[in-house]
Coordinates of C-alpha atoms and ligand atoms in Angstrom, one line a residue:
X1 CA 7.0 38.2 -7.9
X2 CA 8.5 37.4 -4.4
X3 CA 12.2 38.1 -3.7
X4 CA 12.8 34.8 -2.2
X5 CA 12.9 35.9 1.4
X6 CA 9.2 36.7 1.4
X7 CA 6.8 34.0 2.1
X8 CA 4.4 34.3 -0.7
X9 CA 1.4 33.9 1.6
X10 CA -1.1 34.7 -0.8
X11 CA 0.4 32.1 -3.2
X12 CA 0.0 29.4 -0.3
X13 CA -3.3 30.5 0.8
X14 CA -4.5 30.1 -2.7
X15 CA -3.2 26.8 -2.8
X16 CA -5.0 25.9 0.4
X17 CA -8.2 27.2 -0.8
X18 CA -8.2 25.2 -4.1
X19 CA -7.4 22.0 -2.1
X20 CA -10.2 22.8 0.3
X21 CA -12.6 23.5 -2.5
X22 CA -11.6 20.4 -4.3
X23 CA -12.3 18.3 -1.2
X24 CA -15.6 19.9 -0.5
X25 CA -16.8 19.3 -4.1
X26 CA -15.5 15.7 -4.3
X27 CA -18.6 14.1 -3.1
X28 CA -21.1 15.9 -5.3
X29 CA -18.8 15.0 -8.5
X30 CA -18.7 11.6 -10.2
X31 CA -16.5 9.2 -8.2
X32 CA -13.9 8.8 -11.2
X33 CA -11.6 11.0 -13.3
X34 CA -13.9 13.1 -15.8
X35 CA -11.0 12.8 -18.4
X36 CA -9.2 10.0 -19.8
X37 CA -5.5 10.0 -20.4
X38 CA -5.8 11.0 -24.2
X39 CA -8.0 14.0 -23.4
X40 CA -5.7 14.9 -20.3
X41 CA -2.7 14.6 -22.5
X42 CA -4.1 16.9 -25.0
X43 CA -5.4 19.4 -22.5
X44 CA -1.8 19.5 -21.0
X45 CA -0.3 19.5 -24.2
X46 CA 1.7 23.0 -25.0
X47 CA 5.0 24.1 -26.2
X48 CA 8.3 24.6 -23.8
X49 CA 7.7 27.8 -21.9
X50 CA 10.2 30.2 -23.1
X51 CA 9.1 33.0 -20.5
X52 CA 8.2 31.9 -17.2
X53 CA 4.8 32.8 -15.4
X54 CA 3.7 34.6 -12.2
X55 CA 3.5 32.3 -9.2
X56 CA -0.3 32.5 -8.6
X57 CA -0.8 32.2 -12.5
X58 CA 0.9 28.8 -12.3
X59 CA -0.8 27.3 -9.4
X60 CA -4.3 28.5 -10.7
X61 CA -3.3 26.9 -14.1
X62 CA -2.2 23.7 -12.5
X63 CA -5.3 23.2 -10.6
X64 CA -7.5 24.1 -13.9
X65 CA -5.5 21.6 -16.2
X66 CA -5.4 18.8 -13.4
X67 CA -9.1 18.6 -12.0
X68 CA -10.8 17.0 -14.9
X69 CA -8.1 14.4 -15.0
X70 CA -8.0 13.6 -11.1
X71 CA -9.2 10.3 -10.1
X72 CA -11.6 10.5 -7.3
X73 CA -9.5 8.2 -4.9
X74 CA -10.0 10.7 -2.0
X75 CA -13.6 10.4 -2.5
X76 CA -16.2 8.3 -0.1
X77 CA -17.5 5.9 -2.8
X78 CA -14.2 5.1 -4.2
X79 CA -13.3 1.4 -4.2
X80 CA -10.8 1.2 -7.0
X81 CA -7.5 -1.0 -6.4
X82 CA -6.9 -0.7 -2.7
X83 CA -6.2 3.0 -2.4
X84 CA -6.3 4.9 1.0
X85 CA -8.0 8.2 0.8
X86 CA -5.4 10.7 1.8
X87 CA -6.7 11.8 5.2
X88 CA -7.0 15.6 6.0
X89 CA -4.4 15.1 9.1
X90 CA -1.9 13.3 6.9
X91 CA -2.2 16.0 4.1
X92 CA -2.1 18.8 6.3
X93 CA 1.2 17.2 7.8
X94 CA 2.4 16.7 4.4
X95 CA 2.0 20.3 3.5
X96 CA 4.2 21.4 6.7
X97 CA 6.5 18.5 5.2
X98 CA 6.9 20.4 1.7
X99 CA 7.0 23.8 3.2
X100 CA 9.7 22.8 5.7
X101 CA 11.9 21.6 2.8
X102 CA 13.7 18.8 4.8
X103 CA 16.0 16.1 3.4
X104 CA 15.3 13.2 5.6
X105 CA 18.7 11.5 4.5
X106 CA 20.2 11.6 7.6
X107 CA 19.9 12.9 11.4
X108 CA 22.0 16.2 10.7
X109 CA 20.4 17.1 7.5
X110 CA 17.1 16.8 9.8
X111 CA 17.1 16.0 13.2
X112 CA 13.4 16.5 13.5
X113 CA 12.7 14.3 10.5
X114 CA 15.0 11.7 12.0
X115 CA 13.6 11.8 15.3
X116 CA 9.7 11.5 13.9
X117 CA 10.8 8.5 12.1
X118 CA 12.2 7.2 15.3
X119 CA 9.2 7.4 17.5
X120 CA 6.8 6.6 14.4
X121 CA 9.0 3.5 14.1
X122 CA 8.4 2.5 17.5
X123 CA 4.4 3.4 17.6
X124 CA 4.0 1.3 14.0
X125 CA 5.5 -1.8 15.7
X126 CA 3.4 -1.4 18.7
X127 CA 0.2 -1.1 16.9
X128 CA 1.1 -4.0 14.2
X129 CA 2.1 -5.9 17.0
X130 CA 5.6 -6.9 15.7
X131 CA 8.9 -7.1 17.4
X132 CA 10.0 -4.1 19.2
X133 CA 13.6 -4.3 18.2
X134 CA 12.8 -4.5 14.5
X135 CA 13.7 -1.7 12.4
X136 CA 11.7 0.3 9.8
X137 CA 12.6 1.9 6.5
X138 CA 10.0 4.6 5.4
X139 CA 9.7 4.0 1.6
X140 CA 7.4 5.0 -1.2
X141 CA 5.4 2.0 -1.1
X142 CA 5.0 -1.7 -0.7
X143 CA 7.1 -2.5 -3.8
X144 CA 10.0 -1.1 -2.5
X145 CA 9.3 -2.4 0.9
X146 CA 9.2 -5.9 -0.4
X147 CA 12.3 -4.9 -2.1
X148 CA 13.9 -3.9 1.3
X149 CA 12.6 -7.0 2.9
X150 CA 14.1 -9.1 0.3
X151 CA 17.3 -7.4 0.2
X152 CA 18.0 -8.1 3.9
X153 CA 16.9 -11.7 3.5
X154 CA 19.1 -12.3 0.6
X155 CA 22.1 -10.8 2.7
X156 CA 21.5 -12.7 5.5
X157 CA 21.0 -16.0 4.2
X158 CA 24.0 -15.8 2.0
X159 CA 26.0 -14.4 5.2
X160 CA 24.9 -17.8 7.0
X161 CA 26.7 -19.8 4.4
X162 CA 29.7 -17.5 4.6
X163 CA 28.9 -15.2 1.3
X164 CA 28.9 -11.5 1.8
X165 CA 26.5 -10.5 -1.2
X166 CA 26.7 -6.8 -0.2
X167 CA 30.2 -6.7 -0.9
X168 CA 30.9 -9.6 -3.6
X169 CA 27.5 -9.5 -5.4
X170 CA 25.6 -12.6 -6.6
X171 CA 28.2 -13.9 -9.2
X172 CA 29.8 -16.9 -7.8
X173 CA 27.2 -17.0 -4.8
X174 CA 25.6 -20.2 -3.7
X175 CA 22.1 -20.6 -5.1
X176 CA 19.3 -19.1 -3.2
X177 CA 16.2 -21.0 -3.3
X178 CA 13.0 -18.4 -3.2
X179 CA 9.6 -19.8 -2.5
X180 CA 6.4 -18.1 -3.2
X181 CA 2.8 -18.3 -3.2
X182 CA 1.7 -18.5 -7.0
X183 CA -1.0 -15.8 -5.9
X184 CA 1.5 -13.2 -4.7
X185 CA 1.3 -9.9 -5.8
X186 CA 3.2 -8.5 -9.2
X187 CA 5.4 -6.2 -7.3
X188 CA 6.8 -8.9 -5.2
X189 CA 8.0 -10.5 -8.6
X190 CA 9.6 -7.1 -9.5
X191 CA 11.5 -6.8 -6.4
X192 CA 12.9 -10.2 -6.8
X193 CA 13.7 -9.3 -10.0
X194 CA 15.6 -6.3 -9.0
X195 CA 17.5 -8.4 -6.6
X196 CA 18.9 -10.6 -9.1
X197 CA 16.6 -13.7 -8.2
X198 CA 14.7 -13.1 -11.5
X199 CA 10.7 -13.2 -11.8
X200 CA 10.3 -16.5 -13.2
X201 CA 13.2 -18.5 -11.3
X202 CA 11.3 -18.4 -7.8
X203 CA 9.5 -21.7 -7.1
X204 CA 5.7 -21.0 -7.1
X205 CA 3.7 -22.8 -4.7
X206 CA -0.1 -23.9 -5.2
X207 CA -2.8 -22.2 -3.4
X208 CA -6.3 -22.8 -2.3
X209 CA -9.6 -21.3 -3.6
X210 CA -9.2 -18.4 -1.8
X211 CA -5.5 -17.7 -2.9
X212 CA -3.9 -19.0 0.1
X213 CA -0.6 -20.8 0.2
X214 CA -1.2 -24.8 0.8
X215 CA 0.9 -25.9 3.6
X216 CA 1.3 -29.4 2.2
X217 CA 2.5 -28.0 -1.1
X218 CA 5.1 -25.6 0.9
X219 CA 6.2 -28.6 2.9
X220 CA 7.2 -30.5 -0.2
X221 CA 8.8 -27.6 -1.9
X222 CA 10.9 -27.2 1.2
X223 CA 11.8 -30.8 1.3
X224 CA 12.9 -30.9 -2.1
X225 CA 15.3 -28.1 -1.6
X226 CA 18.6 -27.5 0.4
X227 CA 20.7 -24.5 1.0
X228 CA 19.8 -20.9 1.8
X229 CA 16.2 -20.1 1.3
X230 CA 13.5 -17.4 1.4
X231 CA 9.8 -17.8 1.6
X232 CA 7.6 -15.1 0.6
X233 CA 3.8 -15.2 2.1
X234 CA 1.1 -12.7 1.6
X235 CA -1.2 -11.1 4.5
X236 CA -4.1 -9.8 2.5
X237 CA -4.6 -11.1 -1.3
X238 CA -5.4 -8.1 -3.6
X239 CA -8.6 -9.9 -4.9
X240 CA -9.8 -12.0 -2.1
X241 CA -8.3 -10.3 1.0
X242 CA -7.1 -13.8 2.3
X243 CA -4.3 -14.3 4.4
X244 CA -1.7 -17.3 3.9
X245 CA -2.2 -19.5 6.9
X246 CA 0.9 -18.0 8.7
X247 CA 0.6 -19.8 12.0
X248 CA 1.2 -23.0 10.1
X249 CA 3.6 -21.8 7.2
X250 CA 6.0 -19.6 9.2
X251 CA 6.9 -22.1 11.7
X252 CA 7.4 -24.7 9.1
X253 CA 9.6 -22.3 7.0
X254 CA 11.6 -21.4 9.8
X255 CA 12.1 -25.1 10.7
X256 CA 13.5 -25.5 7.2
X257 CA 16.1 -22.5 7.8
X258 CA 14.2 -20.3 5.6
X259 CA 13.9 -16.3 6.0
X260 CA 10.2 -15.6 5.9
X261 CA 9.1 -12.3 4.3
X262 CA 5.4 -11.2 4.3
X263 CA 3.7 -9.0 1.7
X264 CA 1.1 -7.0 3.7
X265 CA 0.7 -3.9 1.7
X266 CA -2.8 -3.7 3.3
X267 CA -3.5 -6.6 5.0
X268 CA -0.8 -6.2 7.7
X269 CA -3.1 -3.6 9.3
X270 CA -5.5 -6.4 10.5
X271 CA -3.1 -6.9 13.2
X272 CA -4.2 -3.6 14.7
X273 CA -7.7 -5.0 15.2
X274 CA -8.6 -7.4 17.8
X275 CA -11.6 -8.5 15.6
X276 CA -9.3 -9.3 12.8
X277 CA -6.7 -11.0 15.2
X278 CA -7.2 -14.6 14.1
X279 CA -6.7 -13.9 10.2
X280 CA -3.3 -12.4 11.2
X281 CA -2.1 -14.8 13.6
X282 CA 1.5 -15.9 13.5
X283 CA 2.5 -13.1 11.1
X284 CA 4.6 -11.7 13.8
X285 CA 6.8 -14.8 13.7
X286 CA 8.3 -13.6 10.2
X287 CA 11.7 -12.1 9.8
X288 CA 10.4 -9.2 7.6
X289 CA 7.2 -7.4 6.4
X290 CA 6.1 -4.9 3.8
X291 CA 3.3 -2.7 4.2
X292 CA 1.8 0.8 3.1
X293 CA 0.8 3.9 4.7
X294 CA -0.8 5.1 2.0
X295 CA -3.5 2.3 2.0
X296 CA -4.9 1.7 5.2
X297 CA -3.4 4.1 7.5
X298 CA -4.7 6.8 5.0
X299 CA -1.4 9.0 4.7
X300 CA -1.0 10.9 1.5
X301 CA 0.9 9.3 -1.5
X302 CA 3.7 8.2 -1.3
X303 CA 4.4 6.1 2.0
X304 CA 5.3 2.7 2.8
X305 CA 7.2 0.7 5.6
X306 CA 10.0 -1.7 5.0
X307 CA 9.9 -3.8 8.6
X308 CA 13.0 -6.0 9.5
X309 CA 13.3 -8.1 12.5
X310 CA 17.1 -8.5 12.4
X311 CA 17.8 -4.5 12.2
X312 CA 21.6 -5.1 11.4
X313 CA 20.6 -7.6 8.3
X314 CA 18.3 -4.6 7.2
X315 CA 21.1 -2.1 7.8
X316 CA 23.8 -4.2 6.2
X317 CA 21.6 -4.3 2.9
X318 CA 20.9 -0.6 2.8
X319 CA 23.4 1.4 4.3
X320 CA 25.3 4.2 2.4
X321 CA 28.5 5.3 3.8
X322 CA 30.5 8.4 2.4
X323 CA 33.1 10.6 4.0
X324 CA 30.7 13.5 4.0
X325 CA 27.9 11.7 5.6
X326 CA 27.7 11.7 9.6
X327 CA 28.9 8.9 11.7
X328 CA 26.0 7.6 14.2
X329 CA 28.0 6.9 17.0
X330 CA 25.7 7.8 19.9
X331 CA 22.7 6.3 19.0
X332 CA 21.3 8.8 16.3
X333 CA 19.0 7.1 13.7
X334 CA 19.7 8.0 10.0
X335 CA 16.6 7.4 8.1
X336 CA 18.7 6.5 5.0
X337 CA 20.2 3.2 6.7
X338 CA 17.2 1.5 6.2
X339 CA 16.0 2.6 2.7
X340 CA 17.8 2.5 -1.0
X341 CA 17.5 6.3 -1.0
X342 CA 19.6 9.0 0.5
X343 CA 17.9 12.3 -0.3
X344 CA 14.1 11.8 0.5
X345 CA 10.9 13.2 1.5
X346 CA 10.3 13.1 5.4
X347 CA 7.6 10.5 5.5
X348 CA 7.7 10.1 9.0
X349 CA 6.0 13.4 9.9
X350 CA 2.7 12.3 7.9
X351 CA 2.8 8.9 9.4
X352 CA 3.3 10.5 12.9
X353 CA 0.4 12.8 12.5
X354 CA -2.0 10.0 11.4
X355 CA -0.8 7.7 14.3
X356 CA -1.1 10.7 16.7
X357 CA -4.7 11.4 15.4
X358 CA -6.2 8.0 15.1
X359 CA -4.3 6.4 18.1
X360 CA -4.2 2.5 18.3
X361 CA -7.9 2.4 19.1
X362 CA -8.8 4.7 16.0
X363 CA -6.7 2.5 13.6
X364 CA -8.3 -0.8 14.7
X365 CA -11.7 0.9 14.7
X366 CA -11.2 2.0 11.1
X367 CA -9.9 -1.2 10.0
X368 CA -13.2 -3.1 11.6
X369 CA -15.6 -0.8 10.2
X370 CA -14.1 -1.3 6.6
X371 CA -14.4 -5.0 7.1
X372 CA -17.8 -4.6 8.4
X373 CA -18.7 -2.4 5.5
X374 CA -17.2 -5.2 2.9
X375 CA -19.5 -7.7 4.3
X376 CA -22.8 -5.4 4.3
X377 CA -21.8 -4.6 0.7
X378 CA -21.5 -8.3 -0.3
X379 CA -24.5 -9.4 1.5
X380 CA -26.5 -6.4 -0.2
X381 CA -25.3 -7.1 -4.0
X382 CA -25.4 -10.9 -3.6
X383 CA -29.2 -10.6 -3.1
X384 CA -29.6 -9.7 -6.5
X385 CA -30.2 -12.4 -8.9
X386 CA -27.3 -13.1 -11.2
X387 CA -25.0 -11.4 -9.0
X388 CA -22.5 -13.7 -7.0
X389 CA -19.7 -12.8 -4.6
X390 CA -16.8 -14.9 -5.4
X391 CA -14.8 -14.8 -2.2
X392 CA -15.1 -15.4 1.5
X393 CA -15.4 -11.7 2.6
X394 CA -12.7 -12.1 5.4
X395 CA -11.3 -8.5 5.2
X396 CA -12.2 -5.4 3.2
X397 CA -12.2 -7.0 -0.3
X398 CA -15.2 -8.0 -2.2
X399 CA -15.2 -9.8 -5.7
X400 CA -18.2 -10.0 -7.7
X401 CA -19.4 -11.5 -11.0
X402 CA -22.4 -10.8 -13.0
X403 CA -24.3 -13.5 -14.6
X404 CA -21.2 -15.9 -14.8
X405 CA -20.1 -14.1 -17.7
X406 CA -16.8 -12.1 -18.8
X407 CA -18.6 -9.5 -21.0
X408 CA -21.6 -8.5 -18.9
X409 CA -19.1 -8.2 -15.8
X410 CA -17.1 -6.0 -17.8
X411 CA -20.0 -3.9 -18.9
X412 CA -21.7 -4.0 -15.2
X413 CA -18.2 -2.1 -14.3
X414 CA -18.2 0.4 -17.5
X415 CA -21.9 1.2 -16.5
X416 CA -21.1 1.8 -12.8
X417 CA -18.2 4.1 -13.5
X418 CA -20.0 6.0 -16.1
X419 CA -22.9 6.4 -13.6
X420 CA -20.3 8.0 -11.3
X421 CA -22.1 7.3 -8.1
X422 CA -19.4 4.9 -6.9
X423 CA -16.2 3.6 -8.4
X424 CA -14.9 -0.1 -8.7
X425 CA -12.5 -1.6 -11.2
X426 CA -12.0 -5.0 -12.8
X427 CA -9.7 -7.9 -12.3
X428 CA -9.5 -11.4 -13.5
X429 CA -9.7 -14.0 -10.7
X430 CA -9.1 -17.6 -11.4
X431 CA -9.6 -17.3 -15.1
X432 CA -12.9 -15.1 -14.9
X433 CA -13.4 -11.2 -15.0
X434 CA -14.6 -9.9 -11.9
X435 CA -15.6 -6.6 -10.4
X436 CA -13.2 -5.7 -7.5
X437 CA -14.5 -3.7 -4.7
X438 CA -12.2 -2.4 -1.9
X439 CA -13.3 -0.8 1.2
X440 CA -10.4 1.3 2.2
X441 CA -11.3 4.8 2.5
X442 CA -11.4 6.8 5.7
X443 CA -14.6 8.6 5.0
X444 CA -16.9 5.9 3.7
X445 CA -19.8 5.2 5.8
X446 CA -22.6 2.7 5.7
X447 CA -24.9 5.1 3.8
X448 CA -22.3 5.3 1.2
X449 CA -22.2 1.5 1.1
X450 CA -26.1 1.2 0.8
X451 CA -25.9 3.8 -2.2
X452 CA -22.8 1.8 -3.6
X453 CA -24.7 -1.4 -3.5
X454 CA -27.8 0.0 -5.2
X455 CA -25.5 1.7 -7.9
X456 CA -24.1 -1.8 -8.5
X457 CA -27.6 -3.7 -8.8
X458 CA -28.6 -0.6 -11.0
X459 CA -25.8 -0.8 -13.2
X460 CA -26.4 -4.6 -13.4
X461 CA -30.0 -4.5 -14.2
X462 CA -29.3 -2.1 -17.0
X463 CA -26.8 -4.3 -18.6
X464 CA -29.1 -7.3 -18.3
X465 CA -32.0 -5.6 -19.9
Ligands
PLP501 C1 -0.5 -2.4 -3.2 C2 0.3 -3.6 -2.9 C3 1.4 -4.0 -3.5 C4 2.2 -2.6 -3.8 O1 2.3 -1.6 -3.2 P1 2.7 0.0 -3.7 O2 2.2 0.7 -2.4 O3 1.6 0.1 -4.9 O4 4.1 -0.1 -4.0 C5 2.1 -5.0 -2.9 N1 1.3 -6.0 -2.5 C6 0.0 -5.8 -2.3 C7 -0.5 -7.1 -1.8 C8 -0.5 -4.8 -2.6 O5 -2.1 -4.6 -2.4

């Protein structure tokens, strides 16, 4: 045992070796977890330890227990959900973050963490081409980023009609109308629920065949309501990758006095790419945006960004005041002013490292490459009889159906996952079972895509037989 003043260098080297070894072996192993939850729970099951164990034994045991149940999300042919693949630079920065043991609550608890967030905020706004005066809360993910953006929205639209929701709460407040595309992500409805809007009360606006908000439907919904209002749009549908037509709907909503919040968990990164610029046009005219670092920017989990144009509204919704917390009279930035938490991981370090490593150009090129690879995959699988690509592949998402049949699509997904060459999951799209392929891992190459397309076709042929 070390006595606390020593750096247990063997322990940390051992952990690094285990990590390096895991990443080296990842490409050669099935691109999925090898254990399901039941098997993992049984392997992990043991009585509460009465005696402690030596540090190196604990770390060795942890790795041994975890590995079979680790999902291959960091793998090159992993296309499940929309999961970024924890780039080595981000992971290395995150190792340092943990070893530094910083509390990123305020600028005194960690001047470096507060400063890294301040510069990463500037860079993010620049690369995403959002207003330079906007503020960013570094949160766990887009779920909480949606919560923060909508909290700022709630506070501001009520403040405009003379109600202080931060002080007085929602009881007795003028009703706020929330208009949201019917294809919004489930987590947005959760955020609305947390904020007292309920998940069923918002008015759902009809969408087109790709899941995009219909401007005429939004126009009708806006005209039918008076009073404080919030419109929630989407940049990047989880199945189709489609964007709401922001260039039309944002000005329409703002002319009606609404606050516009954009859920752009992965899609907002299209703004970093010149090739995808058309898709993301008009997004910057909104009032708040939610996006993730741990999806397209490839930071390790967890990392999301709550971005608000009006930083005063952002701060009013989130600030925590207490006598023992430092004042920020001379322009210092307290990370906790923009997020729900006080004590918090210093997410700015990994964000800084990924942006410093990729640069504006690298981020844009990665987004472009993933979009190109998604189109390549779609073209390849669609050549096979019985396979249909159901979406316009406008971004990095491809949804595929086999034999126009739910059960055969499900069987093909199961077969693909069992083969282990590549991993894609399932979803329902417009009432039909689909295979969902999200190209979002930094290491995925053209060769990986071709192997993946072959694996999907082979799985389908085996099912059809
Ligand atoms: C992933 C995702 C979310 C939720 O983000 P988390 O990082 O999982 O909290 C919200 N909206 C969309 C469109 C997403 O893809």
